[in-house]
Coordinates of C-alpha atoms in Angstrom, one line a residue:
Chain W
M260 CA -6.5 -31.2 0.1
G261 CA -9.0 -29.7 -2.6
Q262 CA -8.3 -26.1 -4.2
T263 CA -10.2 -22.9 -3.7
V264 CA -11.0 -20.7 -7.0
A265 CA -7.9 -18.6 -6.2
Q266 CA -5.6 -21.4 -5.8
K267 CA -6.9 -23.0 -9.3
I268 CA -6.5 -19.6 -11.1
I269 CA -3.1 -19.2 -9.5
A270 CA -1.9 -22.8 -10.3
R271 CA -2.7 -22.4 -14.1
A272 CA -0.6 -19.2 -14.2
A273 CA 2.0 -21.1 -12.5
G274 CA 1.8 -24.3 -15.1
C275 CA 1.2 -26.8 -12.4
S276 CA -1.8 -28.7 -11.3
A277 CA -2.1 -27.5 -7.7
V278 CA -0.6 -24.7 -5.4
E279 CA -0.5 -24.6 -1.9
A280 CA -1.9 -21.6 0.1
G281 CA 0.8 -19.6 1.9
S282 CA 3.5 -20.8 -0.6
Y283 CA 5.4 -18.9 -2.9
V284 CA 5.1 -19.4 -6.7
N285 CA 6.2 -18.0 -10.1
V286 CA 3.4 -17.1 -12.1
S287 CA 3.0 -15.5 -15.6
P288 CA 0.0 -13.7 -15.4
D289 CA -2.5 -13.0 -18.3
Y290 CA -2.5 -9.4 -18.1
T291 CA -0.6 -6.5 -16.0
C292 CA -2.5 -3.4 -15.7
C293 CA -0.9 0.0 -14.7
Q294 CA -2.0 3.8 -14.2
E295 CA 0.0 7.0 -15.0
L296 CA 0.5 8.4 -11.3
S297 CA 3.5 6.0 -10.7
W298 CA 5.0 6.3 -14.0
Q299 CA 7.8 8.6 -13.0
T300 CA 8.9 6.0 -10.7
R301 CA 8.3 3.1 -13.0
K302 CA 10.4 5.0 -15.7
R303 CA 13.3 5.5 -13.0
M304 CA 13.2 2.0 -12.0
M305 CA 13.5 0.6 -15.8
Q306 CA 16.2 3.2 -16.4
E307 CA 18.1 1.6 -13.3
I308 CA 17.6 -1.9 -14.3
G309 CA 18.6 -0.6 -17.9
V310 CA 15.4 -2.1 -20.0
D311 CA 13.1 -0.4 -22.0
R312 CA 11.1 -3.1 -23.5
V313 CA 8.1 -4.9 -23.1
A314 CA 8.3 -8.9 -23.3
R315 CA 4.5 -9.2 -24.3
P316 CA 3.0 -6.2 -25.4
D317 CA -0.5 -7.7 -26.0
K318 CA -0.6 -8.6 -21.9
V319 CA 0.0 -4.9 -21.0
I320 CA -2.7 -2.4 -20.4
M321 CA -1.9 1.1 -19.4
V322 CA -4.6 3.6 -18.2
V323 CA -4.4 7.5 -17.6
D324 CA -7.0 7.3 -14.8
H325 CA -5.6 9.3 -11.8
S326 CA -5.1 12.7 -13.5
T327 CA -7.9 12.8 -16.0
S328 CA -7.3 16.5 -16.9
A329 CA -3.7 17.6 -17.2
G330 CA -4.0 20.8 -15.9
M331 CA -1.6 23.8 -15.6
G332 CA 0.6 23.6 -12.4
S333 CA 0.0 19.7 -12.4
P334 CA 3.1 17.7 -13.2
Y335 CA 1.2 14.8 -14.5
Y336 CA 0.9 16.0 -18.1
L337 CA 4.5 14.7 -18.6
S338 CA 3.4 11.3 -17.4
H339 CA 0.6 11.2 -19.7
R340 CA 3.0 12.1 -22.7
E341 CA 5.7 9.7 -21.7
M342 CA 3.7 6.7 -20.6
K343 CA 1.8 7.3 -24.2
D344 CA 5.3 7.2 -25.7
Y345 CA 6.4 4.2 -24.1
A346 CA 3.2 2.3 -24.9
F347 CA 3.3 3.2 -28.7
R348 CA 6.9 2.7 -28.9
N349 CA 6.7 -1.1 -27.4
G350 CA 3.6 -1.8 -29.4
V351 CA 1.1 -1.7 -26.4
E352 CA -2.1 -1.4 -28.1
N353 CA -4.0 -1.6 -24.9
F354 CA -3.1 2.4 -23.8
F355 CA -6.3 4.2 -22.8
G356 CA -5.6 8.0 -22.4
A357 CA -7.2 10.5 -20.2
G358 CA -11.0 10.5 -19.6
S359 CA -11.2 6.6 -20.7
G360 CA -12.0 5.9 -17.1
L361 CA -10.5 3.5 -14.3
R362 CA -8.4 0.7 -14.6
H363 CA -11.2 -1.2 -13.0
L364 CA -14.1 -0.5 -15.4
V365 CA -11.3 -0.8 -18.4
L366 CA -10.6 -4.2 -17.7
T367 CA -14.3 -5.5 -17.5
E368 CA -15.9 -3.2 -20.3
K369 CA -12.9 -4.0 -22.8
G370 CA -13.1 -7.8 -21.8
F371 CA -9.7 -8.4 -20.3
A372 CA -11.3 -9.3 -17.3
R373 CA -12.4 -12.9 -17.8
P374 CA -13.2 -16.0 -15.6
G375 CA -9.8 -17.8 -14.5
L376 CA -7.6 -15.0 -15.4
L377 CA -4.8 -13.7 -13.2
I378 CA -4.0 -10.0 -13.7
F379 CA -1.2 -8.4 -11.9
S380 CA -2.1 -4.6 -11.3
D381 CA -1.0 -1.6 -9.3
E382 CA -4.1 -1.6 -7.0
P383 CA -5.9 -3.8 -4.5
N384 CA -9.1 -2.3 -4.9
I385 CA -9.0 -3.7 -8.8
A386 CA -10.3 -7.0 -7.2
S387 CA -13.5 -5.7 -8.4
I388 CA -12.8 -7.9 -11.5
G389 CA -13.6 -10.7 -9.4
A390 CA -17.2 -10.0 -10.4
L391 CA -16.3 -11.7 -13.4
G392 CA -14.3 -14.5 -12.2
A393 CA -10.6 -12.9 -12.6
L394 CA -8.0 -12.6 -9.9
N395 CA -6.4 -9.3 -9.1
I396 CA -3.1 -9.5 -7.4
S397 CA -1.7 -5.9 -6.7
V398 CA 1.9 -5.6 -7.1
S399 CA 2.4 -1.8 -7.5
T400 CA 5.3 -0.4 -9.3
E401 CA 6.5 -3.8 -9.6
V402 CA 4.3 -4.5 -12.5
I403 CA 7.3 -3.7 -14.3
V404 CA 8.9 -7.0 -13.7
T405 CA 6.0 -8.8 -15.2
Q406 CA 6.2 -6.5 -18.1
I407 CA 10.1 -7.1 -18.9
T408 CA 10.0 -10.6 -18.2
D409 CA 6.6 -12.1 -18.4
E410 CA 6.8 -13.8 -15.1
N411 CA 7.3 -12.8 -11.4
W412 CA 6.7 -14.3 -7.7
M413 CA 3.6 -14.1 -5.7
L414 CA 2.3 -15.3 -2.3
V415 CA -0.7 -17.9 -2.9
P416 CA -3.5 -16.3 -0.6
K417 CA -5.2 -18.2 2.0
S418 CA -9.0 -18.1 1.2
A419 CA -12.1 -16.9 3.3
R420 CA -15.9 -17.7 2.5
I421 CA -18.3 -15.1 3.2
E422 CA -21.8 -16.2 2.6
L423 CA -24.4 -13.6 1.4
A424 CA -27.9 -14.2 2.2
G425 CA -31.3 -12.4 1.9
R426 CA -32.6 -9.3 0.0
L427 CA -31.2 -5.8 0.7
P428 CA -33.9 -3.8 2.1
F429 CA -35.2 -0.6 0.8
G430 CA -32.6 2.1 0.4
V431 CA -29.8 0.1 1.3
L432 CA -27.0 -0.8 -1.2
L433 CA -24.1 -3.3 -1.2
R434 CA -21.9 -0.4 -0.3
D435 CA -23.4 -0.3 2.9
L436 CA -22.5 -4.1 3.7
A437 CA -18.9 -2.9 2.4
Q438 CA -18.8 -0.6 5.1
I439 CA -19.9 -3.1 7.7
L440 CA -17.4 -5.6 6.6
I441 CA -14.5 -3.2 7.0
R442 CA -15.9 -2.2 10.5
D443 CA -15.9 -6.2 11.3
F444 CA -12.6 -7.3 9.7
A445 CA -10.2 -4.2 9.4
T446 CA -8.8 -4.2 13.0
G447 CA -8.2 -7.8 13.3
D448 CA -6.1 -10.2 11.5
T449 CA -8.8 -12.7 10.3
L450 CA -8.7 -11.7 6.5
S451 CA -4.8 -10.8 6.4
Q452 CA -3.4 -12.0 3.2
C453 CA -6.8 -13.9 2.2
C454 CA -8.8 -13.8 -0.7
I455 CA -12.4 -13.4 0.0
E456 CA -14.7 -15.9 -1.9
F457 CA -18.1 -14.4 -1.7
H458 CA -21.0 -17.1 -2.5
G459 CA -24.4 -17.5 -1.5
P460 CA -28.3 -16.9 -2.8
A461 CA -28.2 -13.3 -2.4
I462 CA -25.7 -12.6 -5.5
A463 CA -28.0 -14.0 -7.8
H464 CA -30.3 -10.8 -7.1
L465 CA -27.2 -8.4 -7.0
S466 CA -26.3 -6.4 -10.3
L467 CA -22.7 -6.9 -11.6
D468 CA -22.2 -3.3 -10.6
E469 CA -23.1 -3.8 -7.1
R470 CA -21.1 -6.7 -6.9
Q471 CA -18.0 -4.9 -8.0
S472 CA -18.7 -2.0 -5.5
L473 CA -18.2 -4.5 -2.8
L474 CA -15.3 -6.5 -4.2
A475 CA -13.7 -2.9 -4.8
C476 CA -13.7 -2.4 -0.9
A477 CA -12.4 -5.9 -0.1
Y478 CA -8.7 -4.8 0.4
H479 CA -9.9 -2.6 3.3
T480 CA -11.0 -5.7 5.2
G481 CA -7.5 -6.8 5.4
A482 CA -7.7 -9.0 2.5
D483 CA -5.2 -9.0 -0.6
T484 CA -8.0 -9.8 -2.9
A485 CA -11.5 -11.4 -3.6
L486 CA -13.7 -13.3 -6.2
M487 CA -17.3 -13.9 -6.7
P488 CA -19.0 -16.9 -8.5
V489 CA -19.4 -16.6 -12.2
D490 CA -23.2 -16.9 -12.5
E491 CA -25.3 -16.5 -15.7
A492 CA -25.2 -12.7 -15.5
A493 CA -21.3 -12.8 -15.1
L494 CA -21.1 -15.0 -18.0
A495 CA -23.5 -13.2 -20.3
Y496 CA -21.5 -10.1 -19.6
V497 CA -18.2 -11.9 -20.6
Q498 CA -19.2 -13.4 -23.4
E499 CA -20.6 -10.1 -24.9
R500 CA -17.2 -8.7 -24.6
A501 CA -14.5 -11.4 -25.0
Q502 CA -14.4 -11.4 -28.5
E503 CA -13.0 -15.2 -28.5
R504 CA -10.6 -14.5 -26.1
P505 CA -10.3 -17.5 -23.7
Y506 CA -11.5 -17.8 -20.2
H507 CA -11.7 -20.8 -17.6
L508 CA -14.8 -21.6 -15.7
L509 CA -13.5 -22.8 -12.2
S510 CA -15.2 -23.7 -8.9
A511 CA -13.8 -24.4 -5.7
D512 CA -13.3 -28.2 -4.8
P513 CA -15.7 -29.5 -2.1
D514 CA -13.0 -30.1 0.5
A515 CA -10.9 -26.8 -0.4
D516 CA -9.6 -25.1 3.0
Y517 CA -10.8 -22.0 4.2
V518 CA -9.6 -19.9 7.1
L519 CA -13.1 -18.6 7.7
E520 CA -16.4 -19.1 7.2
T521 CA -19.1 -16.7 7.8
C522 CA -22.6 -15.5 6.4
Y523 CA -24.2 -12.2 6.2
D524 CA -28.0 -11.5 6.0
L525 CA -28.3 -8.5 3.7
S526 CA -32.0 -8.1 4.9
T527 CA -30.7 -6.9 8.3
L528 CA -28.7 -4.0 7.1
S529 CA -29.4 -0.3 7.0
P530 CA -28.0 2.5 5.5
M531 CA -24.3 3.1 7.1
V532 CA -21.9 6.1 7.4
T533 CA -18.2 5.6 8.0
V534 CA -16.7 8.6 10.4
P535 CA -13.5 10.1 9.8
P536 CA -10.7 9.3 10.1
D537 CA -11.0 5.6 10.5
L538 CA -11.8 3.3 7.6
H539 CA -13.5 0.8 10.3
G540 CA -15.6 3.8 11.5
A541 CA -19.0 2.7 10.3
V542 CA -22.0 3.6 12.3
K543 CA -25.7 3.6 11.4
L544 CA -26.6 6.5 9.5
E545 CA -29.1 7.7 12.5
D546 CA -26.0 8.3 14.7
V547 CA -24.8 11.0 12.9
A548 CA -27.6 12.3 10.7
G549 CA -28.0 16.2 10.7
T550 CA -24.3 16.6 10.6
R551 CA -23.6 19.6 8.4
I552 CA -21.7 19.2 5.0
D553 CA -19.8 21.3 2.6
Q554 CA -19.3 18.9 -0.1
A555 CA -20.9 15.9 -1.6
A556 CA -19.1 13.4 -4.2
V557 CA -20.3 10.3 -5.7
G558 CA -17.4 8.3 -7.6
S559 CA -14.3 6.4 -6.9
C560 CA -13.7 2.4 -7.9
A561 CA -16.3 1.9 -5.1
A562 CA -19.1 3.8 -6.6
N563 CA -18.9 5.0 -10.2
R564 CA -20.7 2.4 -12.3
L565 CA -24.0 2.8 -13.7
D566 CA -26.1 1.3 -11.0
D567 CA -24.3 4.3 -8.8
M568 CA -25.3 7.0 -11.3
R569 CA -28.8 5.6 -11.3
A570 CA -29.1 5.6 -7.6
A571 CA -27.8 9.4 -7.3
A572 CA -30.2 10.3 -9.8
A573 CA -33.2 8.6 -7.9
I574 CA -32.6 10.9 -5.1
L575 CA -31.6 14.1 -7.1
R576 CA -34.2 14.0 -9.9
G577 CA -36.6 17.0 -9.6
R578 CA -34.6 18.3 -6.5
T579 CA -31.6 20.7 -6.1
I580 CA -28.9 20.4 -3.8
D581 CA -28.3 22.9 -0.8
R582 CA -27.2 25.9 -2.1
A583 CA -23.7 25.7 0.5
V584 CA -23.2 22.5 -0.8
T585 CA -20.6 21.7 -3.7
M586 CA -21.2 18.4 -5.5
Y587 CA -19.0 16.5 -7.7
I588 CA -20.6 13.3 -9.7
T589 CA -17.9 11.1 -11.7
P590 CA -19.0 8.3 -13.9
G591 CA -16.4 5.5 -13.9
S592 CA -15.6 5.1 -17.6
R593 CA -16.8 6.4 -21.2
E594 CA -19.4 3.5 -21.3
V595 CA -21.0 4.6 -17.9
Y596 CA -20.6 8.3 -19.1
V597 CA -22.6 7.6 -22.4
Q598 CA -25.1 5.6 -20.8
A599 CA -25.9 8.0 -18.0
A600 CA -26.4 10.7 -20.9
R601 CA -28.8 8.0 -22.6
E602 CA -30.8 7.6 -19.6
G603 CA -31.0 11.6 -18.8
L604 CA -29.1 11.1 -15.6
L605 CA -26.4 13.9 -16.5
E606 CA -29.3 16.2 -17.0
V607 CA -30.6 15.1 -13.6
F608 CA -27.2 15.8 -11.9
V609 CA -26.8 19.2 -13.5
A610 CA -30.2 20.5 -12.9
A611 CA -29.9 19.4 -9.4
G612 CA -26.8 21.8 -9.2
A613 CA -24.0 19.2 -9.0
T614 CA -21.0 19.3 -11.4
V615 CA -20.3 16.1 -13.7
L616 CA -16.5 15.5 -14.0
A617 CA -14.5 13.3 -16.9
P618 CA -14.3 9.6 -16.2
G619 CA -11.4 9.0 -13.6
C620 CA -10.3 8.8 -10.2
T621 CA -10.9 12.6 -9.8
T622 CA -12.3 13.5 -6.2
C623 CA -11.4 10.3 -4.4
W624 CA -7.8 11.5 -4.1
G625 CA -8.4 14.9 -4.0
Y626 CA -7.1 15.8 -7.6
E627 CA -10.5 17.6 -8.0
G628 CA -12.6 18.6 -5.3
A629 CA -9.9 19.4 -2.6
L630 CA -11.3 20.4 0.9
Y631 CA -10.4 23.6 2.9
D632 CA -9.6 23.8 6.6
N633 CA -12.4 22.2 8.8
E634 CA -14.8 21.7 5.7
V635 CA -16.9 18.5 5.9
S636 CA -17.4 16.2 2.8
I637 CA -19.6 13.0 2.4
S638 CA -18.6 10.9 -0.6
T639 CA -18.4 7.3 -2.0
H640 CA -14.7 7.4 -1.9
Q641 CA -12.6 4.6 -0.7
M642 CA -10.4 6.4 2.2
N643 CA -11.3 8.9 4.8
Y644 CA -7.8 9.7 6.8
H645 CA -6.8 13.1 7.3
G646 CA -5.7 14.9 4.3
R647 CA -7.2 12.6 1.9
N648 CA -9.1 15.2 0.0
G649 CA -6.9 18.3 0.7
S650 CA -6.8 19.9 4.3
R651 CA -5.8 17.8 7.0
L652 CA -8.5 19.6 9.4
A653 CA -11.4 18.4 7.1
R654 CA -13.5 15.8 7.7
C655 CA -14.6 13.1 5.2
Y656 CA -17.7 10.7 5.8
L657 CA -18.2 7.8 3.6
A658 CA -21.6 6.4 2.6
S659 CA -23.5 4.7 -0.3
P660 CA -24.6 7.0 -3.3
Y661 CA -28.2 7.2 -1.8
V662 CA -26.9 8.7 1.5
V663 CA -24.4 11.0 -0.2
A664 CA -27.2 12.5 -2.6
A665 CA -29.7 12.8 -0.2
S666 CA -27.3 14.5 2.2
A667 CA -26.5 16.9 -0.9
V668 CA -30.1 17.8 -1.0
A669 CA -30.3 18.5 2.7
G670 CA -27.0 20.3 3.4
K671 CA -26.6 17.7 6.3
I672 CA -26.0 14.1 6.7
S673 CA -29.6 12.5 5.8
D674 CA -31.3 9.5 5.4
P675 CA -32.2 8.8 1.6
R676 CA -35.3 6.4 2.4
A677 CA -37.7 9.2 2.9
I678 CA -36.9 10.6 -0.3
L679 CA -36.9 7.2 -2.1
A680 CA -40.3 6.5 -0.4
D681 CA -41.6 9.7 -1.5
M682 CA -40.6 9.5 -5.1
G683 CA -41.6 5.7 -5.2
A684 CA -38.4 5.0 -6.4
G685 CA -35.6 2.5 -4.3
A686 CA -34.6 -0.7 -4.0
Chain X
M213 CA 25.2 -4.3 19.1
S214 CA 28.7 -4.2 18.0
D215 CA 29.5 -8.0 18.8
T216 CA 26.5 -9.4 16.8
P217 CA 26.7 -10.2 13.1
T218 CA 24.7 -7.5 10.9
S219 CA 23.1 -8.1 7.6
D220 CA 26.1 -6.3 6.0
T221 CA 28.7 -8.5 7.6
R222 CA 28.3 -11.8 5.6
M223 CA 26.3 -12.3 2.4
S224 CA 25.5 -15.8 3.4
D225 CA 23.9 -14.6 6.7
T226 CA 20.2 -13.7 6.6
R227 CA 19.9 -12.7 10.1
I228 CA 19.2 -9.2 11.4
R229 CA 19.5 -8.0 14.9
G230 CA 18.6 -4.7 16.1
R231 CA 17.0 -2.5 18.6
V232 CA 13.3 -2.3 18.5
W233 CA 10.9 0.5 18.0
K234 CA 7.6 -0.6 18.9
F235 CA 4.2 0.7 17.4
G236 CA 0.6 -0.6 18.0
D237 CA -2.5 -1.7 15.9
N238 CA -3.6 -0.4 12.8
I239 CA -0.8 2.0 12.0
S240 CA -1.8 3.5 8.8
A241 CA 1.0 4.0 6.0
D242 CA -0.5 7.0 4.6
D243 CA -1.4 8.8 7.8
G244 CA 0.6 7.2 10.4
I245 CA 4.1 6.1 8.9
I246 CA 4.2 9.5 7.0
Q247 CA 1.7 11.7 6.3
Y248 CA 1.2 11.2 2.4
S249 CA -0.9 14.2 2.1
K250 CA 2.3 16.6 3.1
V251 CA 4.5 14.6 0.7
P252 CA 6.1 17.8 -1.5
D253 CA 6.2 15.9 -4.8
L254 CA 4.4 12.5 -5.3
A255 CA 6.4 11.7 -8.3
T256 CA 9.8 11.6 -6.9
F257 CA 11.0 10.2 -3.4
D258 CA 11.9 13.3 -1.3
I259 CA 14.5 11.7 1.3
P260 CA 14.7 14.7 3.5
A261 CA 11.1 15.2 3.6
L262 CA 10.2 11.6 4.1
K263 CA 12.7 11.1 6.6
A264 CA 11.4 14.4 8.6
M265 CA 7.9 12.7 8.8
C266 CA 8.8 9.5 9.6
F267 CA 6.5 8.1 12.2
A268 CA 6.6 11.7 13.8
E269 CA 2.9 11.7 14.8
L270 CA 3.4 8.6 16.8
Q271 CA 6.8 8.8 18.2
P272 CA 8.3 12.3 17.9
D273 CA 11.6 11.3 19.2
F274 CA 12.0 8.6 16.3
R275 CA 13.5 11.4 13.8
E276 CA 16.2 12.1 16.1
Q277 CA 16.9 8.8 17.9
V278 CA 16.6 6.4 15.3
K279 CA 20.1 4.3 14.4
P280 CA 21.0 2.4 11.3
G281 CA 20.1 -1.1 12.0
D282 CA 17.0 -0.2 14.2
L283 CA 13.8 -2.6 13.9
V284 CA 10.2 -1.7 13.8
V285 CA 7.8 -3.8 15.5
A286 CA 4.2 -3.3 14.9
G287 CA 0.8 -4.7 15.8
S288 CA -2.1 -5.8 13.3
N289 CA -3.0 -4.5 10.0
F290 CA 0.2 -2.4 9.9
G291 CA 0.6 0.1 6.8
H292 CA -2.7 -0.3 5.2
H293 CA -3.4 1.3 2.1
S294 CA 0.3 1.9 1.5
H295 CA 2.4 4.2 -0.9
A296 CA 5.7 3.2 -1.5
H297 CA 6.7 6.8 -0.1
A298 CA 6.0 5.0 3.5
C299 CA 8.5 2.3 2.9
V300 CA 11.2 4.8 1.6
A301 CA 10.9 6.9 4.8
M302 CA 11.5 3.8 6.8
K303 CA 14.3 2.5 5.0
E304 CA 16.2 6.0 4.5
S305 CA 15.6 6.3 8.3
G306 CA 17.9 3.4 8.8
V307 CA 15.3 1.0 9.7
A308 CA 16.9 -2.7 9.0
T309 CA 13.6 -4.7 9.0
V310 CA 10.0 -4.6 10.2
V311 CA 8.5 -7.1 12.1
V312 CA 4.5 -7.0 12.6
E313 CA 1.5 -9.3 13.5
S314 CA -0.1 -8.8 10.3
C315 CA 0.0 -6.7 7.1
D316 CA -1.3 -7.0 3.4
S317 CA 0.8 -8.5 0.6
V318 CA 1.2 -5.8 -1.4
F319 CA 2.9 -3.6 1.5
I320 CA 5.4 -6.4 1.7
R321 CA 6.1 -6.2 -1.9
K322 CA 6.6 -2.4 -1.8
A323 CA 8.9 -2.4 1.1
L324 CA 11.1 -5.1 -0.2
N325 CA 11.3 -3.4 -3.4
V326 CA 13.3 -0.5 -1.7
G327 CA 15.2 -2.9 0.2
L328 CA 13.4 -3.2 3.4
P329 CA 12.0 -6.5 4.5
I330 CA 8.8 -7.0 6.4
V331 CA 8.2 -10.0 8.3
V332 CA 4.8 -11.2 9.3
C333 CA 5.1 -12.8 12.7
P334 CA 1.9 -13.3 14.7
G335 CA 2.8 -13.0 18.6
V336 CA 5.9 -10.7 17.9
T337 CA 4.3 -8.0 20.3
R338 CA 4.2 -9.9 23.2
I339 CA 7.9 -11.1 23.1
V340 CA 9.7 -7.9 22.8
A341 CA 9.4 -4.3 24.3
Q342 CA 10.5 -0.7 23.2
G343 CA 14.1 -0.3 23.1
E344 CA 14.9 -4.2 23.7
E345 CA 16.7 -6.2 21.0
L346 CA 15.3 -8.7 18.5
E347 CA 16.9 -10.9 16.0
V348 CA 15.3 -11.9 12.8
D349 CA 16.6 -14.5 10.0
L350 CA 14.8 -13.9 6.9
A351 CA 15.8 -17.3 5.4
T352 CA 14.4 -19.7 8.1
G353 CA 11.6 -17.1 9.7
E354 CA 13.0 -17.5 12.9
V355 CA 11.9 -14.5 15.2
R356 CA 14.2 -14.5 18.6
Q357 CA 14.2 -12.1 21.6
P358 CA 18.1 -12.8 22.7
D359 CA 17.7 -11.5 26.3
T360 CA 14.5 -13.8 27.3
G361 CA 15.4 -16.5 24.5
A362 CA 11.7 -16.1 23.3
R363 CA 11.3 -17.6 19.7
L364 CA 8.6 -17.3 17.3
H365 CA 8.5 -18.7 13.6
A366 CA 7.4 -16.6 10.5
R367 CA 6.9 -17.6 7.3
P368 CA 10.4 -17.7 5.7
F369 CA 11.4 -15.6 2.7
S370 CA 11.5 -17.1 -0.5
D371 CA 14.8 -17.2 -2.5
R372 CA 13.6 -14.7 -4.9
M373 CA 12.6 -12.2 -2.0
I374 CA 16.1 -12.6 -0.2
E375 CA 17.7 -12.0 -3.6
V376 CA 16.1 -8.7 -3.7
W377 CA 16.8 -8.0 -0.2
R378 CA 20.6 -8.7 -0.7
A379 CA 20.9 -6.7 -3.8
G380 CA 19.4 -3.7 -1.9
S381 CA 16.5 -3.1 -4.1
L382 CA 14.2 -4.8 -6.7
T383 CA 15.9 -2.7 -9.3
A384 CA 19.6 -3.8 -8.6
A385 CA 18.3 -7.6 -8.0
M386 CA 16.9 -7.2 -11.6
R387 CA 19.9 -5.7 -13.3
R388 CA 22.0 -8.3 -12.1
R389 CA 19.7 -11.1 -12.9
L390 CA 19.2 -9.6 -16.6
A391 CA 23.0 -9.5 -16.8
G392 CA 23.2 -13.0 -15.6
R393 CA 20.6 -14.1 -18.1
G394 CA 22.6 -12.1 -21.1
A395 CA 25.8 -13.8 -20.0
G396 CA 24.5 -17.2 -20.2
A397 CA 22.5 -16.7 -23.4

């Protein structure tokens, strides 16, 4: 039986020629990547084990991204300090402090995520690095095992193939497809413990930012991780940032085994809104249009790249947000922040009445922009369960940056296509 | 239950038998098993607080009625988007193992790391009801309803996973492994 791309990546890290889907293997990943919020747990675990040393400092990446500002009253300033001290004591050069951006973006922008590499991280949404052909396997605080011993076990995921065909219609983003995939698969077992390999003619027309938005949401379909083919655009990005570090261009064997093969035609999609509290609760925007909102937020690993900033700005340029709405916009990294500044996007946001936050996870997990009882938000966040962004009585709708920005302007959930058409902008 | 072997009786035994608490599909870890938004301090595991909220919204009598060695059986997509606090809540409540129709791989790791095995066993919700007994063998993957004799086969745990379960936690297993390595060097 032939091997999928995921199997080939894992086989290389396991030091063998092939691995079987569904089997357990011991691997030495190319990198581990972790954040600061779980530092206290990791520190305690290392104390219990009795080890304070990193086996391969060059393979460790540490990023402060969840608590970008160590505010008064927050316990996290201690984790910032201790994690930094630990990194420097161990010779870990790849420590990125508060405001650097999300692990997801640091991995791609700094050239760590390269084709054929296996990365053990502490978050499944880091599957976004699959846009460059790197495989994310989420192991949570267990990254310490790999940091201490340079190896750990993993389950070889089954693979599923989802073909993307057609072109996105005007005013529709790949985020809308992500919400549809979650609606279609999250409540079943089809993609459970799978790696989704996206392929098909549509991908060539999608920017790397858009691809990462979709991949960052893949875990919510029930899958463990996801990948996309490394095409010319992806390879050009990697070559620009790899700095002579190795990578491995891999493709699936023709007779590789997939538990599912299906196709989505992007041309049939329309703007979606996921209704709280279920992550699989996506409906057509029309079904909830007019719902009053108190807060709007663009950010999170699902929508904090330059294309997302441009999408929000396309709506907000020359407009002001409704006076009853608070709006937060969070660029995903320093690089995105700088580029958004160069393009004048930050000025658009501030002039419209939005608040630009420092690069990080910020509003997605409620560290900033917390909601009060019965408040309603619409955002590009990853989760919408009760209490995710503050009060358990708040309601959190999820949508694309277009829909979020259009809703902020109107003060209620609104279709972005009218504004985009009006401005001659859009898809 | 007193006449059946438990995980504690023999180190060589990888069978776990207990009374079942049954839950449905799509039980969220962060807003189902526990309410992550109500965890007082995310940097530590507040055991009394986690035990108090464990399954409280889904089965209000769980907290009072659960006994050490009980099992949890649940449907598809169990514990999505998990924080380890949900695993600690179940483990500290006395749950010996969790058997589910499906869940993601990182949740299995998080639970095992605090000593709680999660076994993915398609069909399990059809062979056992709330309050009935279920027996699971981690090494062979056999899942059995002793009263009806119904049997299913799950993917067996690997040796590394059984090592962690036997040690009681990932940190205990790592401590032993590194001590063994040091002795051999």
